[in-house]
Amino acid sequence: IEPIDPVRYISNHSTGKMGYAIAAELASRGAQVTLISGQTALDVPDGVQRVDVLSAQNMFDAFIERFESADGAVMCAAVADYTPADPSPVKIKKSDDEMVIRLKRTPDIAATAGATKGDKLLVGFALETDNELENAVGKLHRKKFDFIVLNSLADPGAGFATDTNKITIIGKDGLQHPYPLEQKSDAARHIV
Ligand code: PMT
């Protein structure tokens, strides 16, 4: 969530369902899991420690603080790439003119993690709408993921807000493994 003023923000359709399913799956297998989470209505999975954040910068700060002592990270959040450059401290009043909001880049959490990861395991996600494989493979290498999980909004039942997902896991060694449309809990099991 990237604030425009105290009452408005820029965000996207992510509900947290995919990320929470992965956290639950990892915890059920005995991992110590810290879930850095944007706003969601979901309950914290059993055995998981949740850290609440709002913006990309908040998530970056929370991540950097904890990454060094972790064995790895799964980067499932739909982090905003841009944020209003000058959020207003007071509610913006409407006028008859058009309005322009200038945006600046947010930190890329995954790319920062990739540059400092050493032998930690880093798993990324790619949410695509077109040129899916090419875009996902580009992100896999640019951000130095060990593997990336591709999901596409072109597949019915996949991506944001649904209880299901259709994923392809792509390894840095080039291995590609597509899975059928399945519950997010099953996709999480396959990822873990
Ligand atoms: O939450 P749900 O409703 O269940 O929906 C699940 C999901 C569609 C959000 C999830 O499956 C998913 O695809 N998450 C990643 C969405 C995304 O932002 O993808 P991307 O292709 O824009 O980003 C690539 C990678 O870089 C991701 O691992 C992302 O977490 C990371 N990133 C992106 C931008 C940024 N500033 N920092 C990042 O770390």
PDB file of C-alpha atoms and ligand atoms in Angstrom:
ATOM      1  CA  ILE A   1       0.000   0.000   0.000  1.00  0.00           C
ATOM      2  CA  GLU A   2       1.549   3.286  -1.115  1.00  0.00           C
ATOM      3  CA  PRO A   3      -0.092   6.395   0.374  1.00  0.00           C
ATOM      4  CA  ILE A   4      -1.260   9.292  -1.802  1.00  0.00           C
ATOM      5  CA  ASP A   5      -2.667  11.194   1.179  1.00  0.00           C
ATOM      6  CA  PRO A   6      -4.044  10.087   4.588  1.00  0.00           C
ATOM      7  CA  VAL A   7      -7.191   8.606   2.983  1.00  0.00           C
ATOM      8  CA  ARG A   8      -6.064   7.250  -0.407  1.00  0.00           C
ATOM      9  CA  TYR A   9      -3.453   4.830  -1.635  1.00  0.00           C
ATOM     10  CA  ILE A  10      -2.115   2.880  -4.619  1.00  0.00           C
ATOM     11  CA  SER A  11      -2.169  -0.889  -4.265  1.00  0.00           C
ATOM     12  CA  ASN A  12      -3.056  -4.083  -6.157  1.00  0.00           C
ATOM     13  CA  HIS A  13      -5.341  -7.108  -5.855  1.00  0.00           C
ATOM     14  CA  SER A  14      -3.115  -9.352  -3.718  1.00  0.00           C
ATOM     15  CA  THR A  15      -4.912 -10.926  -0.755  1.00  0.00           C
ATOM     16  CA  GLY A  16      -1.966 -12.782   0.791  1.00  0.00           C
ATOM     17  CA  LYS A  17      -3.530 -16.222   0.194  1.00  0.00           C
ATOM     18  CA  MET A  18      -0.551 -17.652  -1.718  1.00  0.00           C
ATOM     19  CA  GLY A  19       2.058 -16.310   0.710  1.00  0.00           C
ATOM     20  CA  TYR A  20       0.113 -17.445   3.777  1.00  0.00           C
ATOM     21  CA  ALA A  21      -0.267 -20.947   2.290  1.00  0.00           C
ATOM     22  CA  ILE A  22       3.514 -21.161   1.840  1.00  0.00           C
ATOM     23  CA  ALA A  23       4.161 -19.917   5.389  1.00  0.00           C
ATOM     24  CA  ALA A  24       1.680 -22.506   6.736  1.00  0.00           C
ATOM     25  CA  GLU A  25       3.284 -25.315   4.717  1.00  0.00           C
ATOM     26  CA  LEU A  26       6.805 -24.404   5.860  1.00  0.00           C
ATOM     27  CA  ALA A  27       5.718 -24.178   9.514  1.00  0.00           C
ATOM     28  CA  SER A  28       3.877 -27.521   9.322  1.00  0.00           C
ATOM     29  CA  ARG A  29       7.180 -29.116   8.256  1.00  0.00           C
ATOM     30  CA  GLY A  30       9.037 -27.669  11.229  1.00  0.00           C
ATOM     31  CA  ALA A  31      10.575 -24.511   9.792  1.00  0.00           C
ATOM     32  CA  GLN A  32      10.812 -21.361  11.915  1.00  0.00           C
ATOM     33  CA  VAL A  33       8.821 -18.937   9.773  1.00  0.00           C
ATOM     34  CA  THR A  34       8.653 -15.151   9.864  1.00  0.00           C
ATOM     35  CA  LEU A  35       5.878 -13.866   7.613  1.00  0.00           C
ATOM     36  CA  ILE A  36       6.397 -10.248   6.569  1.00  0.00           C
ATOM     37  CA  SER A  37       2.919  -9.341   5.467  1.00  0.00           C
ATOM     38  CA  GLY A  38       1.081  -6.451   3.904  1.00  0.00           C
ATOM     39  CA  GLN A  39      -2.519  -5.724   4.881  1.00  0.00           C
ATOM     40  CA  THR A  40      -4.806  -8.750   4.691  1.00  0.00           C
ATOM     41  CA  ALA A  41      -7.847 -10.197   6.432  1.00  0.00           C
ATOM     42  CA  LEU A  42      -6.186 -13.624   6.773  1.00  0.00           C
ATOM     43  CA  ASP A  43      -5.407 -15.302  10.113  1.00  0.00           C
ATOM     44  CA  VAL A  44      -1.787 -15.961  10.996  1.00  0.00           C
ATOM     45  CA  PRO A  45      -1.023 -19.669  10.309  1.00  0.00           C
ATOM     46  CA  ASP A  46      -0.183 -21.830  13.339  1.00  0.00           C
ATOM     47  CA  GLY A  47       3.424 -21.574  14.431  1.00  0.00           C
ATOM     48  CA  VAL A  48       4.181 -18.565  12.227  1.00  0.00           C
ATOM     49  CA  GLN A  49       5.445 -15.215  13.480  1.00  0.00           C
ATOM     50  CA  ARG A  50       3.857 -12.357  11.525  1.00  0.00           C
ATOM     51  CA  VAL A  51       5.388  -8.927  11.040  1.00  0.00           C
ATOM     52  CA  ASP A  52       2.871  -6.379   9.709  1.00  0.00           C
ATOM     53  CA  VAL A  53       3.966  -3.789   7.161  1.00  0.00           C
ATOM     54  CA  LEU A  54       2.187  -1.332   4.869  1.00  0.00           C
ATOM     55  CA  SER A  55       4.457  -0.011   2.143  1.00  0.00           C
ATOM     56  CA  ALA A  56       7.276  -1.402   0.010  1.00  0.00           C
ATOM     57  CA  GLN A  57       9.784   0.600   2.062  1.00  0.00           C
ATOM     58  CA  ASN A  58       8.345  -0.852   5.313  1.00  0.00           C
ATOM     59  CA  MET A  59       8.619  -4.346   3.855  1.00  0.00           C
ATOM     60  CA  PHE A  60      12.196  -3.692   2.706  1.00  0.00           C
ATOM     61  CA  ASP A  61      13.199  -2.488   6.210  1.00  0.00           C
ATOM     62  CA  ALA A  62      11.527  -5.450   7.947  1.00  0.00           C
ATOM     63  CA  PHE A  63      13.129  -7.862   5.483  1.00  0.00           C
ATOM     64  CA  ILE A  64      16.686  -6.498   5.729  1.00  0.00           C
ATOM     65  CA  GLU A  65      16.522  -6.648   9.538  1.00  0.00           C
ATOM     66  CA  ARG A  66      15.756 -10.383   9.445  1.00  0.00           C
ATOM     67  CA  PHE A  67      17.338 -11.778   6.270  1.00  0.00           C
ATOM     68  CA  GLU A  68      20.862 -12.080   7.628  1.00  0.00           C
ATOM     69  CA  SER A  69      19.827 -14.623  10.276  1.00  0.00           C
ATOM     70  CA  ALA A  70      17.558 -16.601   7.910  1.00  0.00           C
ATOM     71  CA  ASP A  71      18.386 -19.699   5.870  1.00  0.00           C
ATOM     72  CA  GLY A  72      16.358 -18.376   2.965  1.00  0.00           C
ATOM     73  CA  ALA A  73      13.367 -16.393   1.807  1.00  0.00           C
ATOM     74  CA  VAL A  74      10.292 -16.886  -0.347  1.00  0.00           C
ATOM     75  CA  MET A  75       9.369 -13.605  -2.017  1.00  0.00           C
ATOM     76  CA  CYS A  76       5.670 -13.959  -2.744  1.00  0.00           C
ATOM     77  CA  ALA A  77       4.527 -10.420  -1.992  1.00  0.00           C
ATOM     78  CA  ALA A  78       3.157  -8.245  -4.783  1.00  0.00           C
ATOM     79  CA  VAL A  79       5.350  -5.300  -3.839  1.00  0.00           C
ATOM     80  CA  ALA A  80       4.614  -1.916  -5.419  1.00  0.00           C
ATOM     81  CA  ASP A  81       7.299  -0.851  -7.888  1.00  0.00           C
ATOM     82  CA  TYR A  82       6.376   2.831  -7.568  1.00  0.00           C
ATOM     83  CA  THR A  83       5.151   5.078  -4.767  1.00  0.00           C
ATOM     84  CA  PRO A  84       3.852   8.676  -4.775  1.00  0.00           C
ATOM     85  CA  ALA A  85       6.918  10.921  -4.640  1.00  0.00           C
ATOM     86  CA  ASP A  86       5.314  13.516  -2.350  1.00  0.00           C
ATOM     87  CA  PRO A  87       2.396  12.044  -0.397  1.00  0.00           C
ATOM     88  CA  SER A  88       0.211  14.810   0.988  1.00  0.00           C
ATOM     89  CA  PRO A  89       0.023  15.078   4.805  1.00  0.00           C
ATOM     90  CA  VAL A  90      -3.592  16.257   4.481  1.00  0.00           C
ATOM     91  CA  LYS A  91      -6.527  15.038   2.392  1.00  0.00           C
ATOM     92  CA  ILE A  92      -6.190  16.320  -1.183  1.00  0.00           C
ATOM     93  CA  LYS A  93      -9.203  18.475  -2.122  1.00  0.00           C
ATOM     94  CA  LYS A  94     -10.806  17.915  -5.503  1.00  0.00           C
ATOM     95  CA  SER A  95     -10.867  20.580  -8.197  1.00  0.00           C
ATOM     96  CA  ASP A  96     -12.142  20.676 -11.773  1.00  0.00           C
ATOM     97  CA  ASP A  97      -8.633  20.133 -13.183  1.00  0.00           C
ATOM     98  CA  GLU A  98      -7.009  16.838 -14.036  1.00  0.00           C
ATOM     99  CA  MET A  99      -4.649  15.566 -11.393  1.00  0.00           C
ATOM    100  CA  VAL A 100      -1.149  14.179 -11.836  1.00  0.00           C
ATOM    101  CA  ILE A 101       0.575  12.096  -9.179  1.00  0.00           C
ATOM    102  CA  ARG A 102       4.343  11.837  -9.625  1.00  0.00           C
ATOM    103  CA  LEU A 103       5.699   8.427  -8.710  1.00  0.00           C
ATOM    104  CA  LYS A 104       9.183   7.358  -7.693  1.00  0.00           C
ATOM    105  CA  ARG A 105      10.716   3.869  -7.580  1.00  0.00           C
ATOM    106  CA  THR A 106      10.493   1.719  -4.471  1.00  0.00           C
ATOM    107  CA  PRO A 107      13.416  -0.458  -3.360  1.00  0.00           C
ATOM    108  CA  ASP A 108      13.519  -3.872  -5.033  1.00  0.00           C
ATOM    109  CA  ILE A 109      13.599  -6.216  -2.035  1.00  0.00           C
ATOM    110  CA  ALA A 110      14.278  -9.366  -4.017  1.00  0.00           C
ATOM    111  CA  ALA A 111      17.102  -7.831  -6.064  1.00  0.00           C
ATOM    112  CA  THR A 112      18.738  -6.572  -2.848  1.00  0.00           C
ATOM    113  CA  ALA A 113      18.369 -10.035  -1.308  1.00  0.00           C
ATOM    114  CA  GLY A 114      19.808 -11.643  -4.452  1.00  0.00           C
ATOM    115  CA  ALA A 115      22.882  -9.421  -4.326  1.00  0.00           C
ATOM    116  CA  THR A 116      23.682 -10.347  -0.703  1.00  0.00           C
ATOM    117  CA  LYS A 117      22.297 -13.869  -0.373  1.00  0.00           C
ATOM    118  CA  GLY A 118      25.501 -15.922  -0.300  1.00  0.00           C
ATOM    119  CA  ASP A 119      24.366 -19.565  -0.016  1.00  0.00           C
ATOM    120  CA  LYS A 120      20.874 -18.753   1.289  1.00  0.00           C
ATOM    121  CA  LEU A 121      17.988 -20.170  -0.728  1.00  0.00           C
ATOM    122  CA  LEU A 122      16.021 -17.459  -2.501  1.00  0.00           C
ATOM    123  CA  VAL A 123      12.673 -18.190  -4.127  1.00  0.00           C
ATOM    124  CA  GLY A 124      10.921 -15.575  -6.237  1.00  0.00           C
ATOM    125  CA  PHE A 125       7.552 -15.191  -7.857  1.00  0.00           C
ATOM    126  CA  ALA A 126       6.620 -13.768 -11.232  1.00  0.00           C
ATOM    127  CA  LEU A 127       3.107 -12.577 -11.882  1.00  0.00           C
ATOM    128  CA  GLU A 128       2.727 -12.157 -15.625  1.00  0.00           C
ATOM    129  CA  THR A 129       0.040 -11.329 -18.163  1.00  0.00           C
ATOM    130  CA  ASP A 130       2.011 -11.955 -21.393  1.00  0.00           C
ATOM    131  CA  ASN A 131       5.369 -13.398 -22.551  1.00  0.00           C
ATOM    132  CA  GLU A 132       5.181 -15.336 -19.324  1.00  0.00           C
ATOM    133  CA  LEU A 133       8.164 -17.695 -19.578  1.00  0.00           C
ATOM    134  CA  GLU A 134      10.525 -15.112 -21.044  1.00  0.00           C
ATOM    135  CA  ASN A 135       9.631 -12.516 -18.400  1.00  0.00           C
ATOM    136  CA  ALA A 136       9.883 -15.014 -15.546  1.00  0.00           C
ATOM    137  CA  VAL A 137      13.285 -16.322 -16.687  1.00  0.00           C
ATOM    138  CA  GLY A 138      14.515 -12.709 -16.957  1.00  0.00           C
ATOM    139  CA  LYS A 139      13.464 -12.036 -13.340  1.00  0.00           C
ATOM    140  CA  LEU A 140      14.972 -15.345 -12.175  1.00  0.00           C
ATOM    141  CA  HIS A 141      18.418 -14.332 -13.429  1.00  0.00           C
ATOM    142  CA  ARG A 142      18.234 -10.566 -12.762  1.00  0.00           C
ATOM    143  CA  LYS A 143      17.235 -11.047  -9.129  1.00  0.00           C
ATOM    144  CA  LYS A 144      19.470 -14.146  -8.626  1.00  0.00           C
ATOM    145  CA  PHE A 145      16.674 -16.429  -7.444  1.00  0.00           C
ATOM    146  CA  ASP A 146      17.411 -20.138  -7.023  1.00  0.00           C
ATOM    147  CA  PHE A 147      14.018 -20.776  -8.535  1.00  0.00           C
ATOM    148  CA  ILE A 148      11.039 -18.700  -9.538  1.00  0.00           C
ATOM    149  CA  VAL A 149       7.345 -19.523  -9.394  1.00  0.00           C
ATOM    150  CA  LEU A 150       5.473 -18.268 -12.439  1.00  0.00           C
ATOM    151  CA  ASN A 151       1.741 -17.596 -12.308  1.00  0.00           C
ATOM    152  CA  SER A 152      -0.199 -15.859 -15.039  1.00  0.00           C
ATOM    153  CA  LEU A 153      -3.387 -13.807 -15.041  1.00  0.00           C
ATOM    154  CA  ALA A 154      -4.056 -15.342 -18.466  1.00  0.00           C
ATOM    155  CA  ASP A 155      -4.887 -18.640 -16.703  1.00  0.00           C
ATOM    156  CA  PRO A 156      -8.421 -18.704 -15.248  1.00  0.00           C
ATOM    157  CA  GLY A 157      -8.299 -19.463 -11.519  1.00  0.00           C
ATOM    158  CA  ALA A 158      -4.661 -18.354 -11.168  1.00  0.00           C
ATOM    159  CA  GLY A 159      -3.056 -15.349  -9.503  1.00  0.00           C
ATOM    160  CA  PHE A 160      -4.774 -12.811  -7.271  1.00  0.00           C
ATOM    161  CA  ALA A 161      -7.482 -13.578  -4.712  1.00  0.00           C
ATOM    162  CA  THR A 162      -8.508 -17.050  -5.900  1.00  0.00           C
ATOM    163  CA  ASP A 163      -8.154 -20.128  -3.659  1.00  0.00           C
ATOM    164  CA  THR A 164      -6.438 -21.852  -6.590  1.00  0.00           C
ATOM    165  CA  ASN A 165      -3.313 -21.223  -8.613  1.00  0.00           C
ATOM    166  CA  LYS A 166      -1.597 -22.611 -11.689  1.00  0.00           C
ATOM    167  CA  ILE A 167       2.160 -22.419 -11.282  1.00  0.00           C
ATOM    168  CA  THR A 168       5.285 -23.304 -13.208  1.00  0.00           C
ATOM    169  CA  ILE A 169       8.453 -23.658 -11.168  1.00  0.00           C
ATOM    170  CA  ILE A 170      11.570 -22.619 -13.094  1.00  0.00           C
ATOM    171  CA  GLY A 171      15.018 -23.392 -11.695  1.00  0.00           C
ATOM    172  CA  LYS A 172      18.209 -21.422 -12.298  1.00  0.00           C
ATOM    173  CA  ASP A 173      19.548 -24.583 -13.980  1.00  0.00           C
ATOM    174  CA  GLY A 174      16.767 -24.235 -16.590  1.00  0.00           C
ATOM    175  CA  LEU A 175      14.500 -26.973 -15.249  1.00  0.00           C
ATOM    176  CA  GLN A 176      10.798 -26.148 -15.759  1.00  0.00           C
ATOM    177  CA  HIS A 177       8.001 -27.902 -13.934  1.00  0.00           C
ATOM    178  CA  PRO A 178       4.387 -26.927 -14.744  1.00  0.00           C
ATOM    179  CA  TYR A 179       1.618 -27.917 -12.323  1.00  0.00           C
ATOM    180  CA  PRO A 180      -2.114 -28.122 -13.052  1.00  0.00           C
ATOM    181  CA  LEU A 181      -4.676 -25.722 -11.577  1.00  0.00           C
ATOM    182  CA  GLU A 182      -4.741 -26.685  -7.891  1.00  0.00           C
ATOM    183  CA  GLN A 183      -5.553 -25.309  -4.441  1.00  0.00           C
ATOM    184  CA  LYS A 184      -3.030 -22.723  -3.224  1.00  0.00           C
ATOM    185  CA  SER A 185      -2.288 -25.105  -0.331  1.00  0.00           C
ATOM    186  CA  ASP A 186      -1.231 -27.763  -2.877  1.00  0.00           C
ATOM    187  CA  ALA A 187       0.798 -25.239  -4.880  1.00  0.00           C
ATOM    188  CA  ALA A 188       2.491 -24.274  -1.603  1.00  0.00           C
ATOM    189  CA  ARG A 189       3.296 -27.944  -0.926  1.00  0.00           C
ATOM    190  CA  HIS A 190       4.882 -28.259  -4.363  1.00  0.00           C
ATOM    191  CA  ILE A 191       6.916 -25.070  -3.896  1.00  0.00           C
ATOM    192  CA  VAL A 192       8.147 -26.120  -0.426  1.00  0.00           C
TER     193      VAL A 192
HETATM  194  O1  PMT B   1      -1.965 -12.802  -2.588  1.00  0.00           O
HETATM  195  P1  PMT B   1      -2.836 -13.593  -3.553  1.00  0.00           P
HETATM  196  O2  PMT B   1      -4.178 -12.925  -3.777  1.00  0.00           O
HETATM  197  O3  PMT B   1      -2.957 -15.049  -3.148  1.00  0.00           O
HETATM  198  O4  PMT B   1      -2.108 -13.567  -4.968  1.00  0.00           O
HETATM  199  C1  PMT B   1      -0.893 -14.246  -5.112  1.00  0.00           C
HETATM  200  C2  PMT B   1       0.092 -13.480  -6.039  1.00  0.00           C
HETATM  201  C3  PMT B   1      -0.485 -13.398  -7.437  1.00  0.00           C
HETATM  202  C4  PMT B   1       0.325 -12.057  -5.489  1.00  0.00           C
HETATM  203  C5  PMT B   1       1.441 -14.288  -6.000  1.00  0.00           C
HETATM  204  O5  PMT B   1       1.204 -15.604  -6.476  1.00  0.00           O
HETATM  205  C6  PMT B   1       2.505 -13.611  -6.854  1.00  0.00           C
HETATM  206  O6  PMT B   1       2.610 -13.793  -8.053  1.00  0.00           O
HETATM  207  N1  PMT B   1       3.352 -12.769  -6.189  1.00  0.00           N
HETATM  208  C7  PMT B   1       4.398 -11.954  -6.829  1.00  0.00           C
HETATM  209  C8  PMT B   1       3.751 -10.792  -7.534  1.00  0.00           C
HETATM  210  C9  PMT B   1       4.751  -9.836  -8.115  1.00  0.00           C
HETATM  211  O7  PMT B   1       4.855  -8.720  -7.641  1.00  0.00           O
HETATM  212  O8  PMT B   1       5.495 -10.290  -9.060  1.00  0.00           O
HETATM  213  P2  PMT B   1       6.571  -9.397  -9.893  1.00  0.00           P
HETATM  214  O9  PMT B   1       6.766 -10.158 -11.153  1.00  0.00           O
HETATM  215  O10 PMT B   1       6.117  -7.970 -10.027  1.00  0.00           O
HETATM  216  O11 PMT B   1       7.866  -9.395  -8.986  1.00  0.00           O
HETATM  217  C10 PMT B   1       8.947 -10.309  -9.152  1.00  0.00           C
HETATM  218  C11 PMT B   1       9.565 -10.660  -7.825  1.00  0.00           C
HETATM  219  O12 PMT B   1      10.214  -9.524  -7.237  1.00  0.00           O
HETATM  220  C12 PMT B   1       8.580 -11.185  -6.771  1.00  0.00           C
HETATM  221  O13 PMT B   1       9.218 -12.213  -6.055  1.00  0.00           O
HETATM  222  C13 PMT B   1       8.334  -9.950  -5.891  1.00  0.00           C
HETATM  223  O14 PMT B   1       7.996 -10.324  -4.552  1.00  0.00           O
HETATM  224  C14 PMT B   1       9.695  -9.264  -5.941  1.00  0.00           C
HETATM  225  N2  PMT B   1       9.683  -7.783  -5.771  1.00  0.00           N
HETATM  226  C15 PMT B   1       9.025  -6.998  -6.674  1.00  0.00           C
HETATM  227  C16 PMT B   1       9.073  -5.616  -6.555  1.00  0.00           C
HETATM  228  C17 PMT B   1       9.812  -5.041  -5.469  1.00  0.00           C
HETATM  229  N3  PMT B   1       9.873  -3.712  -5.312  1.00  0.00           N
HETATM  230  N4  PMT B   1      10.450  -5.847  -4.602  1.00  0.00           N
HETATM  231  C18 PMT B   1      10.393  -7.208  -4.734  1.00  0.00           C
HETATM  232  O15 PMT B   1      10.979  -7.937  -3.918  1.00  0.00           O
END
